[in-house]
mmCIF file with all atom_site columns, C-alpha atoms in Angstrom:
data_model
loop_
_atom_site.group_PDB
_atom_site.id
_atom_site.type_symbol
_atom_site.label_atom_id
_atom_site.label_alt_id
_atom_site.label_comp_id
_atom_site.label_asym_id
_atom_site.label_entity_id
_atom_site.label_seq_id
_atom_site.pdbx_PDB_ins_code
_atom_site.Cartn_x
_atom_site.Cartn_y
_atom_site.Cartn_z
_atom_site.occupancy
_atom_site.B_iso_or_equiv
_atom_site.pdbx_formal_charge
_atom_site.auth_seq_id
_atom_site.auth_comp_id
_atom_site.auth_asym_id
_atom_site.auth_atom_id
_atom_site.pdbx_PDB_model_num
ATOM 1  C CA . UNK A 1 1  ? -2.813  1.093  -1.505  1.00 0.00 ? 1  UNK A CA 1
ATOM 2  C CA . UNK A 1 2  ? -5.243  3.043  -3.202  1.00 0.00 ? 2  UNK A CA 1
ATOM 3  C CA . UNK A 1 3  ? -3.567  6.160  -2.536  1.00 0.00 ? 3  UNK A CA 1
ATOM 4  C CA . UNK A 1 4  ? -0.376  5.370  -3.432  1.00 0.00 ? 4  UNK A CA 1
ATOM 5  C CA . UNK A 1 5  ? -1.675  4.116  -6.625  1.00 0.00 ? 5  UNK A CA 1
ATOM 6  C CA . UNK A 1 6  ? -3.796  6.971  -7.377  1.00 0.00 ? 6  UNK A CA 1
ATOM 7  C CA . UNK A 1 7  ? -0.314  9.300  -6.698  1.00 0.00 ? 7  UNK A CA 1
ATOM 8  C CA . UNK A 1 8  ? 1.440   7.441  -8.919  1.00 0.00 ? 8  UNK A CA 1
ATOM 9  C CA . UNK A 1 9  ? -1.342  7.537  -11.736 1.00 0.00 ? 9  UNK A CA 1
ATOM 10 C CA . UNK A 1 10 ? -1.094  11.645 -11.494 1.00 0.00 ? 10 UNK A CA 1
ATOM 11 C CA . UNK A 1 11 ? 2.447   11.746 -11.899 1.00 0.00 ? 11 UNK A CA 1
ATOM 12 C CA . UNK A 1 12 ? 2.154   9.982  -14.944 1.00 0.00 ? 12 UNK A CA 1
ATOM 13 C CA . UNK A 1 13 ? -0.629  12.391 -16.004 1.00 0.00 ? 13 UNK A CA 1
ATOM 14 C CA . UNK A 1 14 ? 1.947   15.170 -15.437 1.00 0.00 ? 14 UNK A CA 1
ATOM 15 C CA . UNK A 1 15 ? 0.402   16.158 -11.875 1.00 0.00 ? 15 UNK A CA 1
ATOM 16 C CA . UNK A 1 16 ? 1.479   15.961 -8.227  1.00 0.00 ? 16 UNK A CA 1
ATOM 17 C CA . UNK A 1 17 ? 1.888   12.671 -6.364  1.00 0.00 ? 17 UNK A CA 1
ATOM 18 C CA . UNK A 1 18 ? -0.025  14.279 -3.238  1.00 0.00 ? 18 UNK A CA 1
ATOM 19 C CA . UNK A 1 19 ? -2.782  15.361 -5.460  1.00 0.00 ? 19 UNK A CA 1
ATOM 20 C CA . UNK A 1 20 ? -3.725  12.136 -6.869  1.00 0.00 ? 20 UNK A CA 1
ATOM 21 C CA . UNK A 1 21 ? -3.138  10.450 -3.578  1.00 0.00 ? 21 UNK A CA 1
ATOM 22 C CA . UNK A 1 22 ? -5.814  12.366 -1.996  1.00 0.00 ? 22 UNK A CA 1
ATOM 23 C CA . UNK A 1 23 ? -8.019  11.844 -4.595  1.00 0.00 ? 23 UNK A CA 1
ATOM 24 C CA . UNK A 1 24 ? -7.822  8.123  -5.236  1.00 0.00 ? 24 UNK A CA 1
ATOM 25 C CA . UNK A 1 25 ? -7.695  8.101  -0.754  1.00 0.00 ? 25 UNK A CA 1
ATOM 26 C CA . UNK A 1 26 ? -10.808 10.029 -0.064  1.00 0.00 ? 26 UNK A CA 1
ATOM 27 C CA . UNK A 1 27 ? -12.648 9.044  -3.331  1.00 0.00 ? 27 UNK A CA 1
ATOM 28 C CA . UNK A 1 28 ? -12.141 5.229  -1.792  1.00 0.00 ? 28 UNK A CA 1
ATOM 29 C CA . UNK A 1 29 ? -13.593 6.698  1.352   1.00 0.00 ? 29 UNK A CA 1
ATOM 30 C CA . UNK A 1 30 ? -16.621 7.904  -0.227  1.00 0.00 ? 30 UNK A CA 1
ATOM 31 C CA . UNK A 1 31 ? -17.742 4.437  -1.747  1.00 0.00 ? 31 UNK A CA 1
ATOM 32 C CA . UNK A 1 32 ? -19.679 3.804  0.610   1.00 0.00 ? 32 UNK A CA 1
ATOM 33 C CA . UNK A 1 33 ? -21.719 6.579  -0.268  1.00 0.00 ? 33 UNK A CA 1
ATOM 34 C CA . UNK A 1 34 ? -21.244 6.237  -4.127  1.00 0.00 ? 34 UNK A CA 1
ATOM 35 C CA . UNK A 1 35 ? -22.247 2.591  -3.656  1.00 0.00 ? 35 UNK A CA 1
ATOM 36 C CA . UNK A 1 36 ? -26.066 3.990  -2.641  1.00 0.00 ? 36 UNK A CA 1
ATOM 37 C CA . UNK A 1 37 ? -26.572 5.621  -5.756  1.00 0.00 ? 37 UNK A CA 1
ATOM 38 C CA . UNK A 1 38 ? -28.645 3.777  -8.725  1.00 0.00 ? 38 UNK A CA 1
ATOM 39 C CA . UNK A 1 39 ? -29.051 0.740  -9.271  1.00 0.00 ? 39 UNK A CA 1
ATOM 40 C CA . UNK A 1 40 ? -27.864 -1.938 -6.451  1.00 0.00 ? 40 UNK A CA 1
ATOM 41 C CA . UNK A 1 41 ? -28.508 -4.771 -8.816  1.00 0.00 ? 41 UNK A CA 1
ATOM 42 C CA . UNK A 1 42 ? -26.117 -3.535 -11.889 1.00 0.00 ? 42 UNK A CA 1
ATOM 43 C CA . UNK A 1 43 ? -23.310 -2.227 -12.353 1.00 0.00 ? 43 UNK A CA 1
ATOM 44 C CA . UNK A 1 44 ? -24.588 1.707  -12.720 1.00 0.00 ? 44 UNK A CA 1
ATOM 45 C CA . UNK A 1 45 ? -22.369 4.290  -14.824 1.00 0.00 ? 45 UNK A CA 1
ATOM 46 C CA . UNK A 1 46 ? -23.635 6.742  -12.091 1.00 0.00 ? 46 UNK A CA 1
ATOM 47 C CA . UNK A 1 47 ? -21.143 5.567  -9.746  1.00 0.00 ? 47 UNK A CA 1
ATOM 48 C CA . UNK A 1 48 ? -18.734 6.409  -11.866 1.00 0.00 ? 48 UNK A CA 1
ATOM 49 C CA . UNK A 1 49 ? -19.629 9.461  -12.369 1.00 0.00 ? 49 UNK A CA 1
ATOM 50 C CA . UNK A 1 50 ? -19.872 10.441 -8.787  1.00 0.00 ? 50 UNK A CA 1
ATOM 51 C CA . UNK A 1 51 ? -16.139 8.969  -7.933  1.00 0.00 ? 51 UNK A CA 1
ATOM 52 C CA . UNK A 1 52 ? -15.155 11.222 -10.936 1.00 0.00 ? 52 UNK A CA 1
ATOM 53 C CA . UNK A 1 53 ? -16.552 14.268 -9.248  1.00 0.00 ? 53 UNK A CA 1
ATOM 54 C CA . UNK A 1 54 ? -15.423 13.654 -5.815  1.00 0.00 ? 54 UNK A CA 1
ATOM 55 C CA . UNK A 1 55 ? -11.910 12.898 -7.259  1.00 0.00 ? 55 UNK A CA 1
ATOM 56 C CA . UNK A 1 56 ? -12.046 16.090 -9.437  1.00 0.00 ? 56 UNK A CA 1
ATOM 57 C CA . UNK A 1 57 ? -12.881 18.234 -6.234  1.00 0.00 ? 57 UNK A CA 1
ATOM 58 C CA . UNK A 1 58 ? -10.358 16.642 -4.199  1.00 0.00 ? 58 UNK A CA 1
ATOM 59 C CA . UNK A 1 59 ? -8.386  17.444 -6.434  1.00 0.00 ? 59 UNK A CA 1
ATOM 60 C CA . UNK A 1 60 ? -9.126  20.787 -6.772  1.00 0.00 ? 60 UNK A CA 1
ATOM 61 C CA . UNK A 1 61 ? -8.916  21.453 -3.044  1.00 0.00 ? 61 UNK A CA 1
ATOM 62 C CA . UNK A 1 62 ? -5.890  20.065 -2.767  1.00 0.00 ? 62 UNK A CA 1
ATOM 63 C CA . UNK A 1 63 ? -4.121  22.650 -5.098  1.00 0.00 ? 63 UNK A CA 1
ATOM 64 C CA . UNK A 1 64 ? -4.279  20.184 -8.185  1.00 0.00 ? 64 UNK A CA 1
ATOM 65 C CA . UNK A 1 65 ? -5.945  19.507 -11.572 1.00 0.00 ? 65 UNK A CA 1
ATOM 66 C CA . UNK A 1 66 ? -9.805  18.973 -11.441 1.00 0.00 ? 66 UNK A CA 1
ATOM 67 C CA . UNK A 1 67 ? -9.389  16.718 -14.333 1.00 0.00 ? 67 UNK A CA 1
ATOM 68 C CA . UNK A 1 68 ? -6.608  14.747 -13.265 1.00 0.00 ? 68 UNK A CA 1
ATOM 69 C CA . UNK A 1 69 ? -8.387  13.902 -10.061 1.00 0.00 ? 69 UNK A CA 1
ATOM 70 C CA . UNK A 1 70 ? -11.385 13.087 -12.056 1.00 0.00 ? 70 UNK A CA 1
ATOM 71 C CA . UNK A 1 71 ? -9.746  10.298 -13.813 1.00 0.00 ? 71 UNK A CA 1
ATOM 72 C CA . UNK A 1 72 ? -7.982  8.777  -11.026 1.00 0.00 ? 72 UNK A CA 1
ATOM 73 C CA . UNK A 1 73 ? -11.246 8.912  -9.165  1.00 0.00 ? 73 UNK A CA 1
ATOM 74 C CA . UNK A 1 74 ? -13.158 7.143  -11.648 1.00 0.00 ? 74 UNK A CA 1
ATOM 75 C CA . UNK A 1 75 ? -10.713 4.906  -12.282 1.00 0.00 ? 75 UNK A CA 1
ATOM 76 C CA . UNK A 1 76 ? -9.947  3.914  -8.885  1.00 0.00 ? 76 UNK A CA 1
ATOM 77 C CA . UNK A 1 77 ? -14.043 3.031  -8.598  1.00 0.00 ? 77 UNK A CA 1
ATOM 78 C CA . UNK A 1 78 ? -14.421 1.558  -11.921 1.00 0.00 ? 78 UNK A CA 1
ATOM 79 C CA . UNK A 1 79 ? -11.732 -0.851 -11.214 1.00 0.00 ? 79 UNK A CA 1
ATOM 80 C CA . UNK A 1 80 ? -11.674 -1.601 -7.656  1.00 0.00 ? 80 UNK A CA 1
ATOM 81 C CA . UNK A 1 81 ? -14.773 -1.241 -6.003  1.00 0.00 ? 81 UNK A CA 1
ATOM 82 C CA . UNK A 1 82 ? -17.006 -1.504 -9.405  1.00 0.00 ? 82 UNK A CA 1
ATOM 83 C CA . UNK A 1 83 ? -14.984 -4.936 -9.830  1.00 0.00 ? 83 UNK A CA 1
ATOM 84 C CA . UNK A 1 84 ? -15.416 -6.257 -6.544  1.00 0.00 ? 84 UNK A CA 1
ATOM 85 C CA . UNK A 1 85 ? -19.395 -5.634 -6.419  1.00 0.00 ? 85 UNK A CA 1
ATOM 86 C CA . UNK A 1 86 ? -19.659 -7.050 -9.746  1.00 0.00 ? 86 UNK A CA 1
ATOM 87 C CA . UNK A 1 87 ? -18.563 -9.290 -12.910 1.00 0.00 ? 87 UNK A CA 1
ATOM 88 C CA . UNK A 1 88 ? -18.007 -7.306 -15.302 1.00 0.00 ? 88 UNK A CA 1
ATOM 89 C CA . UNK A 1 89 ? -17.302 -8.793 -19.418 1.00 0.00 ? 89 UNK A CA 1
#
């Protein structure tokens, strides 16, 4: 689900539907990882941060836009995992 979302969100940036699959798939993967960093007790812009870059490199790798795999990295944290962890408002 993630993926597919994540392809659809780059082809409305303009990008590749693979490209921003990939990135919203293996950022997912890595939140497990992302979730160690900072502060376990808050929600930490860090995190953020982190999906951003391993979106962005995905991304990259993948033959795509470092930028647009940026976004739909942090995005896909910010709003999925960030929102399950934590109440945000």
């Amino acid at each position: 689900a993630h993926g597919m979302a994540g392809g659809v969100v780059q082809v409305l940036q303009g990008g590749k539907f693979g490209h921003g699959f990939a990135s919203a798939f293996v950022t997912q993967l890595a939140a497990g990882g992302i979730n160690s960093i900072g502060n376990q007790a808050q929600f930490d812009p860090a995190r953020v941060v982190a999906a951003a870059v391993v979106g962005g490199t995905v991304s990259e790798l993948t033959g795509g836009k470092f930028a647009n795999g940026a976004i739909t990295g942090a995005f896909s944290y910010a709003f999925n995992e960030a929102m399950h962890r934590y109440e945000l408002g």
